[in-house]
Every structure is written in C-alpha cells, then in structure tokens.
Amino acid sequence: MGQLKKILLVDDDDDLREALADQLVLTEEFDVFEGATGAEGMEKAKGAHHDLIILDVALPDMDGREAVKLLRKGG
C-alpha cells in the first residue's frame, strides 16, 4: 500500500466531523486531521502539508471562504 493522503477536516459540528473522519480513515487511504474552528484549521494547515482541506463555510470564528483566501495568500 502507498503512502496515505493527508486530509484536514475543519467543522464545528463534532458529530459530523468525527463521523466523516471515521469513514475516511476506514478506507485505509487517508490520514485525517481535524479542527473545530477556523483558527485551529489555519494553524494545522500552516504547520503541515495536506493533500486536501475540507472547510465548513460557517465556522464559529470565521467564514470558511475567508479561511481559504487567507491560506491561498500564505501559499
């Protein structure tokens, strides 16, 4: 088996985030990292490379679209 793809999943709904993360991990193709707020997601995104970032639009501390803009600006 090849190297696992890294996914960062950011959503403030704990149940939804954990259920999705569990399903992705079950495929044995992904390593899933989680965040509950925009700030937490931004910190994790800047700290390591992720192959895919899934962001909720309505996070408690920022809009997910704004987070994408900030991440793109930061490279």
PDB file of C-alpha atoms in Angstrom:
ATOM      1  CA  MET A   1       0.000   0.000   0.000  1.00  0.00           C
ATOM      2  CA  GLY A   2       1.223   3.502  -0.843  1.00  0.00           C
ATOM      3  CA  GLN A   3       1.528   6.496   1.406  1.00  0.00           C
ATOM      4  CA  LEU A   4      -1.696   7.779   2.954  1.00  0.00           C
ATOM      5  CA  LYS A   5      -3.155  11.033   1.609  1.00  0.00           C
ATOM      6  CA  LYS A   6      -3.472  13.697   4.298  1.00  0.00           C
ATOM      7  CA  ILE A   7      -6.835  15.394   4.757  1.00  0.00           C
ATOM      8  CA  LEU A   8      -7.552  18.308   7.060  1.00  0.00           C
ATOM      9  CA  LEU A   9     -11.212  18.403   8.051  1.00  0.00           C
ATOM     10  CA  VAL A  10     -12.433  21.602   9.737  1.00  0.00           C
ATOM     11  CA  ASP A  11     -16.007  21.724  11.040  1.00  0.00           C
ATOM     12  CA  ASP A  12     -17.508  22.919  14.322  1.00  0.00           C
ATOM     13  CA  ASP A  13     -20.099  20.114  14.361  1.00  0.00           C
ATOM     14  CA  ASP A  14     -18.211  17.490  16.375  1.00  0.00           C
ATOM     15  CA  ASP A  15     -20.529  14.602  15.461  1.00  0.00           C
ATOM     16  CA  LEU A  16     -20.426  15.323  11.729  1.00  0.00           C
ATOM     17  CA  ARG A  17     -16.659  15.903  11.712  1.00  0.00           C
ATOM     18  CA  GLU A  18     -15.922  12.711  13.646  1.00  0.00           C
ATOM     19  CA  ALA A  19     -18.309  10.587  11.546  1.00  0.00           C
ATOM     20  CA  LEU A  20     -16.763  11.832   8.297  1.00  0.00           C
ATOM     21  CA  ALA A  21     -13.233  11.380   9.636  1.00  0.00           C
ATOM     22  CA  ASP A  22     -14.040   7.821  10.749  1.00  0.00           C
ATOM     23  CA  GLN A  23     -15.430   6.931   7.316  1.00  0.00           C
ATOM     24  CA  LEU A  24     -12.402   8.374   5.530  1.00  0.00           C
ATOM     25  CA  VAL A  25      -9.972   6.511   7.793  1.00  0.00           C
ATOM     26  CA  LEU A  26     -11.851   3.238   7.225  1.00  0.00           C
ATOM     27  CA  THR A  27     -10.882   3.340   3.542  1.00  0.00           C
ATOM     28  CA  GLU A  28      -7.248   2.963   4.665  1.00  0.00           C
ATOM     29  CA  GLU A  29      -6.279   5.549   2.050  1.00  0.00           C
ATOM     30  CA  PHE A  30      -6.388   8.699   4.176  1.00  0.00           C
ATOM     31  CA  ASP A  31      -4.865  10.114   7.327  1.00  0.00           C
ATOM     32  CA  VAL A  32      -7.372  12.632   8.684  1.00  0.00           C
ATOM     33  CA  PHE A  33      -6.504  15.628  10.855  1.00  0.00           C
ATOM     34  CA  GLU A  34      -9.321  17.564  12.499  1.00  0.00           C
ATOM     35  CA  GLY A  35     -10.054  21.092  13.632  1.00  0.00           C
ATOM     36  CA  ALA A  36     -13.176  22.627  15.170  1.00  0.00           C
ATOM     37  CA  THR A  37     -12.523  26.306  14.453  1.00  0.00           C
ATOM     38  CA  GLY A  38     -11.100  28.371  11.645  1.00  0.00           C
ATOM     39  CA  ALA A  39      -8.115  29.355  13.776  1.00  0.00           C
ATOM     40  CA  GLU A  40      -7.375  25.735  14.630  1.00  0.00           C
ATOM     41  CA  GLY A  41      -7.673  24.753  10.980  1.00  0.00           C
ATOM     42  CA  MET A  42      -5.410  27.587   9.859  1.00  0.00           C
ATOM     43  CA  GLU A  43      -2.783  26.608  12.429  1.00  0.00           C
ATOM     44  CA  LYS A  44      -2.825  22.957  11.327  1.00  0.00           C
ATOM     45  CA  ALA A  45      -2.806  23.910   7.636  1.00  0.00           C
ATOM     46  CA  LYS A  46       0.245  26.114   8.082  1.00  0.00           C
ATOM     47  CA  GLY A  47       2.035  23.515  10.211  1.00  0.00           C
ATOM     48  CA  ALA A  48       1.990  20.651   7.693  1.00  0.00           C
ATOM     49  CA  HIS A  49       1.214  19.782   4.083  1.00  0.00           C
ATOM     50  CA  HIS A  50      -2.268  18.382   3.430  1.00  0.00           C
ATOM     51  CA  ASP A  51      -3.409  16.888   0.146  1.00  0.00           C
ATOM     52  CA  LEU A  52      -6.959  18.123   0.736  1.00  0.00           C
ATOM     53  CA  ILE A  53      -8.572  20.597   3.129  1.00  0.00           C
ATOM     54  CA  ILE A  54     -12.315  20.389   3.756  1.00  0.00           C
ATOM     55  CA  LEU A  55     -13.699  23.518   5.430  1.00  0.00           C
ATOM     56  CA  ASP A  56     -17.149  24.250   6.771  1.00  0.00           C
ATOM     57  CA  VAL A  57     -18.426  27.580   5.467  1.00  0.00           C
ATOM     58  CA  ALA A  58     -19.985  28.662   8.773  1.00  0.00           C
ATOM     59  CA  LEU A  59     -17.263  28.242  11.386  1.00  0.00           C
ATOM     60  CA  PRO A  60     -17.749  29.910  14.779  1.00  0.00           C
ATOM     61  CA  ASP A  61     -14.787  32.272  14.436  1.00  0.00           C
ATOM     62  CA  MET A  62     -14.581  32.877  10.681  1.00  0.00           C
ATOM     63  CA  ASP A  63     -16.144  32.126   7.333  1.00  0.00           C
ATOM     64  CA  GLY A  64     -14.604  29.086   5.624  1.00  0.00           C
ATOM     65  CA  ARG A  65     -14.337  31.004   2.349  1.00  0.00           C
ATOM     66  CA  GLU A  66     -12.289  33.653   4.124  1.00  0.00           C
ATOM     67  CA  ALA A  67     -10.036  30.942   5.544  1.00  0.00           C
ATOM     68  CA  VAL A  68      -9.414  29.659   2.006  1.00  0.00           C
ATOM     69  CA  LYS A  69      -8.462  33.147   0.856  1.00  0.00           C
ATOM     70  CA  LEU A  70      -6.032  33.525   3.757  1.00  0.00           C
ATOM     71  CA  LEU A  71      -4.485  30.106   3.117  1.00  0.00           C
ATOM     72  CA  ARG A  72      -4.043  30.872  -0.579  1.00  0.00           C
ATOM     73  CA  LYS A  73      -2.436  34.223   0.249  1.00  0.00           C
ATOM     74  CA  GLY A  74       0.006  32.458   2.557  1.00  0.00           C
ATOM     75  CA  GLY A  75       0.983  29.991  -0.151  1.00  0.00           C
TER      76      GLY A  75
END
